[in-house]
Amino acid sequence: MVEAESAPDEKPARPIRDEDGVMDEGFVEQVSQAVLLSDLTTLRHLVGDLHEADLGGLLEALDSEERPKLISLLGGDFDFTALTEVDDAVREEILDELSPQTVAEGVRELDTDDAVYILEDLDEADKKEILDRLSPAERSVLQQGLDYPEGSAGRRMQAETIAVPPFWTVGQTIDYLRETQDLPERFFEIFVADPGHRFVGTVRLDRLLRTKRPVSISDLIEDDRRVVQADDDLEDVARMFQRYDLVAAPVVDKSGRLVGVMTIDDVVDVIEEAADDDVKQLGGVDADEELSDPVREVALSRFRWRFISLIAAFISASVMAMFEAQLSKLVALAVLAPIVASQGGNAATQTMTVAIRALGTGQLGSWNRARFFRREMIVGLLNGVAFAVITGTVSGFWFGNLMLGVVIALAMVATLVVAALAGVVVPLALDKAGIDPAISSGTFVTTVTDVVGFFSFLGIATILLRLG
Amino acid sequence: MVEAESAPDEKPARPIRDEDGVMDEGFVEQVSQAVLLSDLTTLRHLVGDLHEADLGGLLEALDSEERPKLISLLGGDFDFTALTEVDDAVREEILDELSPQTVAEGVRELDTDDAVYILEDLDEADKKEILDRLSPAERSVLQQGLDYPEGSAGRRMQAETIAVPPFWTVGQTIDYLRETQDLPERFFEIFVADPGHRFVGTVRLDRLLRTKRPVSISDLIEDDRRVVQADDDLEDVARMFQRYDLVAAPVVDKSGRLVGVMTIDDVVDVIEEAADDDVKQLGGVDADEELSDPVREVALSRFRWRFISLIAAFISASVMAMFEAQLSKLVALAVLAPIVASQGGNAATQTMTVAIRALGTGQLGSWNRARFFRREMIVGLLNGVAFAVITGTVSGFWFGNLMLGVVIALAMVATLVVAALAGVVVPLALDKAGIDPAISSGTFVTTVTDVVGFFSFLGIATILLRLG
């Protein structure tokens, strides 16, 4: 990607980000200097025409005491939209430092979706202080957005829409768009609504542009009428956008009245966040954890996740403890037991990962569950046999005890089949019970495979090696 | 989400998907019956006006022998775009069954990005057979797309664009749009190009609509001129779209000539795929694995991943084997050693997951690497101490040996600090070396924690419990 060549009268492009999209250190340093020296001229020159995403990235890169200072220095020139582009922890810290008056003035300039995004995490008292400084009309629009439940479309919609009556012509509509000043800054579609402001249909801008002036708007309404309910879950809305390649969709309330519009830019963030949550939760990290969270918070949330896995580890250990007599007779068992358990854990994790992603993206339905289950069981059995042969052979020769090789081979097949079973069944069962499988499957599944791995290996050893 | 109420002359909406977006089994069954009976009337009624995404979902839900049969039955009414919505394995199977003539006719109707997507994975001979059946003009456009490297913007761009000269007025442009038949079906922006077809700028449709007819197009060009090079990496392009909230961007070749347009719908798929790849790779699954892949392929790719982890498991086991004498003197060591190793593995996985996601989304730069490293080390130390106290106390009482509790506590602190270190350093080092950290960090990191866990626990035990 490049920026097109600059016209001669423009400033040369500064390197703001490197090719991986990481903020440039030199640029951050220059800004930091200008903030420290309160050098407004340099600061304006550096950040005056930055895109909100770059301004947000810059804020994150600055030290925490420099951030509110930069905002105060820029005053009315600071685009509050940038605050929607930073980590929650950074935003909260900045908002704490700014006066309610400053925040109210900044928020007033924003689209409602951005304003709601900035206000929603504040505590009630701060929120009220800021809202009280807005006009009743401004306040009521924001309050409406804030009243929708967290994670619903109503929270991310833009309340400003363009709606025309169905009986207008293309010409009337174009004249209206040309003459009306107070329209949303950017729009992809116009909506058609009846006199009660009930949603009737959508007209794409390209169709509007390609149609002659006398044609009636009602003739241009799209067949494909996908509508978002204000209380729909944002992740469901995101799937709908993704599936049907939408760039915008009308948001209606329970009585069908048009209350806003969802646009693809917000949806992209929701898709990214949903995937991000899955990755983190599978890695045993809280979905809300962000890079700028303070040590205390991170340590606590990680502790919570791991405490459960510690309990699980003690459960598996107590299975091993049941076989103390056998372990003391043949130490090779102690050396090999973790191999069986860890291979079981890896196999289960593979299956579980695929199941969780397929569930999360709506690819796993009743029509292919049986097929998926069968496939995973066969894969588990095939790889169980393959790894049994390899592990058995290596172990048998290592300890000069071929019967020990047979024992570990048998335990391996049993563990890997159980691993495949657990990897499919646990996420599906949790999903059915309405629990997010990404959060809770991991510890469950590896505890099962540890227990089965230890028990089958040491149990088979007891019998075949006559250690009982 | 709901579909707006049907007008009286339309068919009532069939339940095609449930609320999670999963294809409805009853609907699939109906279609399957109609295909079996070659009942074209029912089939047309059921799938005639399906969105390409639903048609794709339906194809996946059908049995493999029914898929080509459905396509043959529908003939020219089958929308080949649906083939861009199915898993690779399903698409390959279907294309194998269809005649080159059928594919050529289907592909001819598509936008270039969709046509290239369908053709790119075919082997050269099949590709040639299909391309030979197209007109020279059609062929050359597709060949151009196919000539760009895999994973580049050129492969996913739509070659059809709308470009006007800068000296045209708004009125001329609107008239051109109204009168020209052969324009892309859907567009969000129009481009401005000079007589050499070099890209000059972008005009948003909403601005065009809101401007009076005599104004010159050159006055409407956006300041924010983000341009994609045809050989740019798709993931980089996706990050740019996401960062700057784009819905479309011009694609230019090396000499700055406009060759196509990238649109947000393709970009959303790229973002989703990139996140999906991370999830799978962290779970030890090949990024290319799909739900409809055959058993043989899945078993083999999973085997490859796990074979490496088996070698790692033997390395850790050989560390335990170094302490055989100690293990046979005190079996409790064998019972507790896996706890230390697994806690180390969990801690490292947490840190590694955060590092990999931050690297993947460009959030981890030189300006915050030190901060992140410091935070993770402190978290590792804090949680190391916390888990040391818990594990030490429980273990000491369990085996009635308080010194054993001290041993495991010390080993825990050492292992968790090393885990944090490995969790940060391994992904960063792999990333620096140009290796995707999501693919290779996991086994690396857990091998380190297993080895350190076993070695520190058994080593400290040897010294403090005088087992040497």
PDB file of C-alpha atoms in Angstrom, chain A residues 78-220:
ATOM      1  CA  PHE A  78      -8.686  17.079  18.982  1.00  0.00           C
ATOM      2  CA  ASP A  79     -10.963  14.564  17.276  1.00  0.00           C
ATOM      3  CA  PHE A  80     -12.628  12.526  20.022  1.00  0.00           C
ATOM      4  CA  THR A  81     -13.290   9.732  17.524  1.00  0.00           C
ATOM      5  CA  ALA A  82      -9.678   8.739  18.204  1.00  0.00           C
ATOM      6  CA  LEU A  83     -10.778   7.577  21.659  1.00  0.00           C
ATOM      7  CA  THR A  84     -12.803   4.808  20.032  1.00  0.00           C
ATOM      8  CA  GLU A  85      -9.556   3.433  18.588  1.00  0.00           C
ATOM      9  CA  VAL A  86      -7.650   2.848  21.849  1.00  0.00           C
ATOM     10  CA  ASP A  87      -7.678   0.047  24.428  1.00  0.00           C
ATOM     11  CA  ASP A  88     -10.376   0.341  27.118  1.00  0.00           C
ATOM     12  CA  ALA A  89      -7.783   0.862  29.869  1.00  0.00           C
ATOM     13  CA  VAL A  90      -6.204   3.761  27.980  1.00  0.00           C
ATOM     14  CA  ARG A  91      -9.560   5.385  27.272  1.00  0.00           C
ATOM     15  CA  GLU A  92     -10.680   5.133  30.895  1.00  0.00           C
ATOM     16  CA  GLU A  93      -7.440   6.676  32.089  1.00  0.00           C
ATOM     17  CA  ILE A  94      -7.735   9.582  29.647  1.00  0.00           C
ATOM     18  CA  LEU A  95     -11.395  10.247  30.447  1.00  0.00           C
ATOM     19  CA  ASP A  96     -10.556  10.285  34.154  1.00  0.00           C
ATOM     20  CA  GLU A  97      -8.093  13.105  33.543  1.00  0.00           C
ATOM     21  CA  LEU A  98     -10.319  15.281  31.360  1.00  0.00           C
ATOM     22  CA  SER A  99     -13.003  17.605  32.744  1.00  0.00           C
ATOM     23  CA  PRO A 100     -16.656  16.629  32.081  1.00  0.00           C
ATOM     24  CA  GLN A 101     -16.982  19.865  30.114  1.00  0.00           C
ATOM     25  CA  THR A 102     -14.127  18.905  27.763  1.00  0.00           C
ATOM     26  CA  VAL A 103     -15.577  15.416  27.253  1.00  0.00           C
ATOM     27  CA  ALA A 104     -19.079  16.816  26.659  1.00  0.00           C
ATOM     28  CA  GLU A 105     -17.771  19.198  24.000  1.00  0.00           C
ATOM     29  CA  GLY A 106     -15.748  16.445  22.332  1.00  0.00           C
ATOM     30  CA  VAL A 107     -18.572  13.930  22.362  1.00  0.00           C
ATOM     31  CA  ARG A 108     -21.056  16.437  20.945  1.00  0.00           C
ATOM     32  CA  GLU A 109     -19.138  16.450  17.636  1.00  0.00           C
ATOM     33  CA  LEU A 110     -19.273  12.680  17.184  1.00  0.00           C
ATOM     34  CA  ASP A 111     -21.644  10.288  15.474  1.00  0.00           C
ATOM     35  CA  THR A 112     -23.891   8.659  18.064  1.00  0.00           C
ATOM     36  CA  ASP A 113     -22.267   5.227  17.738  1.00  0.00           C
ATOM     37  CA  ASP A 114     -18.852   6.681  18.611  1.00  0.00           C
ATOM     38  CA  ALA A 115     -20.250   8.833  21.418  1.00  0.00           C
ATOM     39  CA  VAL A 116     -22.049   5.858  22.990  1.00  0.00           C
ATOM     40  CA  TYR A 117     -18.901   3.751  22.662  1.00  0.00           C
ATOM     41  CA  ILE A 118     -16.920   6.337  24.610  1.00  0.00           C
ATOM     42  CA  LEU A 119     -19.567   6.904  27.291  1.00  0.00           C
ATOM     43  CA  GLU A 120     -20.804   3.365  27.909  1.00  0.00           C
ATOM     44  CA  ASP A 121     -18.014   2.167  30.205  1.00  0.00           C
ATOM     45  CA  LEU A 122     -18.001   5.258  32.445  1.00  0.00           C
ATOM     46  CA  ASP A 123     -19.634   4.929  35.850  1.00  0.00           C
ATOM     47  CA  GLU A 124     -23.135   6.332  36.181  1.00  0.00           C
ATOM     48  CA  ALA A 125     -22.118   9.535  38.001  1.00  0.00           C
ATOM     49  CA  ASP A 126     -19.495  10.515  35.401  1.00  0.00           C
ATOM     50  CA  LYS A 127     -21.868   9.627  32.581  1.00  0.00           C
ATOM     51  CA  LYS A 128     -24.552  11.844  34.082  1.00  0.00           C
ATOM     52  CA  GLU A 129     -22.163  14.751  34.587  1.00  0.00           C
ATOM     53  CA  ILE A 130     -21.253  14.644  30.911  1.00  0.00           C
ATOM     54  CA  LEU A 131     -24.777  14.097  29.587  1.00  0.00           C
ATOM     55  CA  ASP A 132     -26.058  17.008  31.706  1.00  0.00           C
ATOM     56  CA  ARG A 133     -23.798  19.332  29.775  1.00  0.00           C
ATOM     57  CA  LEU A 134     -25.421  18.447  26.440  1.00  0.00           C
ATOM     58  CA  SER A 135     -28.606  19.870  24.952  1.00  0.00           C
ATOM     59  CA  PRO A 136     -31.799  17.862  25.674  1.00  0.00           C
ATOM     60  CA  ALA A 137     -31.923  16.661  22.045  1.00  0.00           C
ATOM     61  CA  GLU A 138     -28.301  15.512  22.029  1.00  0.00           C
ATOM     62  CA  ARG A 139     -28.752  13.890  25.423  1.00  0.00           C
ATOM     63  CA  SER A 140     -31.882  11.977  24.490  1.00  0.00           C
ATOM     64  CA  VAL A 141     -30.295  10.414  21.387  1.00  0.00           C
ATOM     65  CA  LEU A 142     -27.278   9.228  23.389  1.00  0.00           C
ATOM     66  CA  GLN A 143     -29.422   8.036  26.280  1.00  0.00           C
ATOM     67  CA  GLN A 144     -31.471   5.956  23.850  1.00  0.00           C
ATOM     68  CA  GLY A 145     -28.329   4.201  22.616  1.00  0.00           C
ATOM     69  CA  LEU A 146     -27.059   3.684  26.164  1.00  0.00           C
ATOM     70  CA  ASP A 147     -30.392   2.158  27.192  1.00  0.00           C
ATOM     71  CA  TYR A 148     -29.966  -0.804  24.846  1.00  0.00           C
ATOM     72  CA  PRO A 149     -28.260  -3.822  26.455  1.00  0.00           C
ATOM     73  CA  GLU A 150     -24.506  -4.235  26.216  1.00  0.00           C
ATOM     74  CA  GLY A 151     -23.452  -6.182  23.148  1.00  0.00           C
ATOM     75  CA  SER A 152     -26.670  -5.316  21.276  1.00  0.00           C
ATOM     76  CA  ALA A 153     -26.985  -3.645  17.897  1.00  0.00           C
ATOM     77  CA  GLY A 154     -28.606  -0.606  19.541  1.00  0.00           C
ATOM     78  CA  ARG A 155     -25.310   0.170  21.257  1.00  0.00           C
ATOM     79  CA  ARG A 156     -23.304   0.262  18.019  1.00  0.00           C
ATOM     80  CA  MET A 157     -25.820   1.779  15.634  1.00  0.00           C
ATOM     81  CA  GLN A 158     -25.621   5.292  14.323  1.00  0.00           C
ATOM     82  CA  ALA A 159     -28.875   7.064  15.140  1.00  0.00           C
ATOM     83  CA  GLU A 160     -28.463   9.505  12.261  1.00  0.00           C
ATOM     84  CA  THR A 161     -30.050   8.007   9.130  1.00  0.00           C
ATOM     85  CA  ILE A 162     -31.427   9.319   5.890  1.00  0.00           C
ATOM     86  CA  ALA A 163     -35.008   8.297   5.265  1.00  0.00           C
ATOM     87  CA  VAL A 164     -37.316   9.365   2.471  1.00  0.00           C
ATOM     88  CA  PRO A 165     -40.978   8.539   1.781  1.00  0.00           C
ATOM     89  CA  PRO A 166     -41.720   5.838  -0.824  1.00  0.00           C
ATOM     90  CA  PHE A 167     -43.716   8.186  -3.044  1.00  0.00           C
ATOM     91  CA  TRP A 168     -40.801  10.539  -3.710  1.00  0.00           C
ATOM     92  CA  THR A 169     -39.050  10.411  -7.064  1.00  0.00           C
ATOM     93  CA  VAL A 170     -35.339   9.979  -7.664  1.00  0.00           C
ATOM     94  CA  GLY A 171     -35.160  13.658  -8.577  1.00  0.00           C
ATOM     95  CA  GLN A 172     -36.843  14.812  -5.358  1.00  0.00           C
ATOM     96  CA  THR A 173     -34.519  12.589  -3.356  1.00  0.00           C
ATOM     97  CA  ILE A 174     -31.376  13.903  -5.045  1.00  0.00           C
ATOM     98  CA  ASP A 175     -32.538  17.496  -4.571  1.00  0.00           C
ATOM     99  CA  TYR A 176     -33.216  16.767  -0.909  1.00  0.00           C
ATOM    100  CA  LEU A 177     -29.732  15.294  -0.465  1.00  0.00           C
ATOM    101  CA  ARG A 178     -28.181  18.303  -2.203  1.00  0.00           C
ATOM    102  CA  GLU A 179     -30.070  20.896  -0.216  1.00  0.00           C
ATOM    103  CA  THR A 180     -30.171  19.456   3.291  1.00  0.00           C
ATOM    104  CA  GLN A 181     -27.154  20.462   5.354  1.00  0.00           C
ATOM    105  CA  ASP A 182     -27.609  18.365   8.465  1.00  0.00           C
ATOM    106  CA  LEU A 183     -27.118  14.876   7.042  1.00  0.00           C
ATOM    107  CA  PRO A 184     -24.820  12.091   8.311  1.00  0.00           C
ATOM    108  CA  GLU A 185     -21.257  12.689   7.225  1.00  0.00           C
ATOM    109  CA  ARG A 186     -21.005   9.421   5.339  1.00  0.00           C
ATOM    110  CA  PHE A 187     -23.693   7.025   4.129  1.00  0.00           C
ATOM    111  CA  PHE A 188     -23.954   4.008   1.837  1.00  0.00           C
ATOM    112  CA  GLU A 189     -27.682   3.564   1.477  1.00  0.00           C
ATOM    113  CA  ILE A 190     -30.793   5.593   1.986  1.00  0.00           C
ATOM    114  CA  PHE A 191     -33.812   4.167   3.710  1.00  0.00           C
ATOM    115  CA  VAL A 192     -37.441   4.420   2.769  1.00  0.00           C
ATOM    116  CA  ALA A 193     -39.886   4.946   5.642  1.00  0.00           C
ATOM    117  CA  ASP A 194     -43.635   5.536   5.869  1.00  0.00           C
ATOM    118  CA  PRO A 195     -45.148   8.581   7.611  1.00  0.00           C
ATOM    119  CA  GLY A 196     -45.036   6.734  10.963  1.00  0.00           C
ATOM    120  CA  HIS A 197     -41.254   6.350  10.396  1.00  0.00           C
ATOM    121  CA  ARG A 198     -41.715   2.607   9.968  1.00  0.00           C
ATOM    122  CA  PHE A 199     -39.041   1.012   7.814  1.00  0.00           C
ATOM    123  CA  VAL A 200     -40.198   0.157   4.291  1.00  0.00           C
ATOM    124  CA  GLY A 201     -37.020  -0.612   2.357  1.00  0.00           C
ATOM    125  CA  THR A 202     -33.469   0.217   1.314  1.00  0.00           C
ATOM    126  CA  VAL A 203     -32.186   1.989  -1.784  1.00  0.00           C
ATOM    127  CA  ARG A 204     -28.535   1.586  -2.718  1.00  0.00           C
ATOM    128  CA  LEU A 205     -26.708   4.754  -3.728  1.00  0.00           C
ATOM    129  CA  ASP A 206     -25.419   3.205  -6.943  1.00  0.00           C
ATOM    130  CA  ARG A 207     -28.954   2.375  -8.050  1.00  0.00           C
ATOM    131  CA  LEU A 208     -30.123   5.865  -7.129  1.00  0.00           C
ATOM    132  CA  LEU A 209     -27.312   7.385  -9.184  1.00  0.00           C
ATOM    133  CA  ARG A 210     -28.030   5.210 -12.197  1.00  0.00           C
ATOM    134  CA  THR A 211     -31.762   5.932 -12.327  1.00  0.00           C
ATOM    135  CA  LYS A 212     -33.453   8.800 -14.124  1.00  0.00           C
ATOM    136  CA  ARG A 213     -35.056  11.598 -12.092  1.00  0.00           C
ATOM    137  CA  PRO A 214     -38.777  10.855 -12.674  1.00  0.00           C
ATOM    138  CA  VAL A 215     -38.631   7.248 -11.408  1.00  0.00           C
ATOM    139  CA  SER A 216     -40.357   6.592  -8.094  1.00  0.00           C
ATOM    140  CA  ILE A 217     -38.207   5.634  -5.098  1.00  0.00           C
ATOM    141  CA  SER A 218     -40.513   2.710  -4.361  1.00  0.00           C
ATOM    142  CA  ASP A 219     -39.348   1.113  -7.636  1.00  0.00           C
ATOM    143  CA  LEU A 220     -35.737   1.109  -6.454  1.00  0.00           C
TER     144      LEU A 220
END
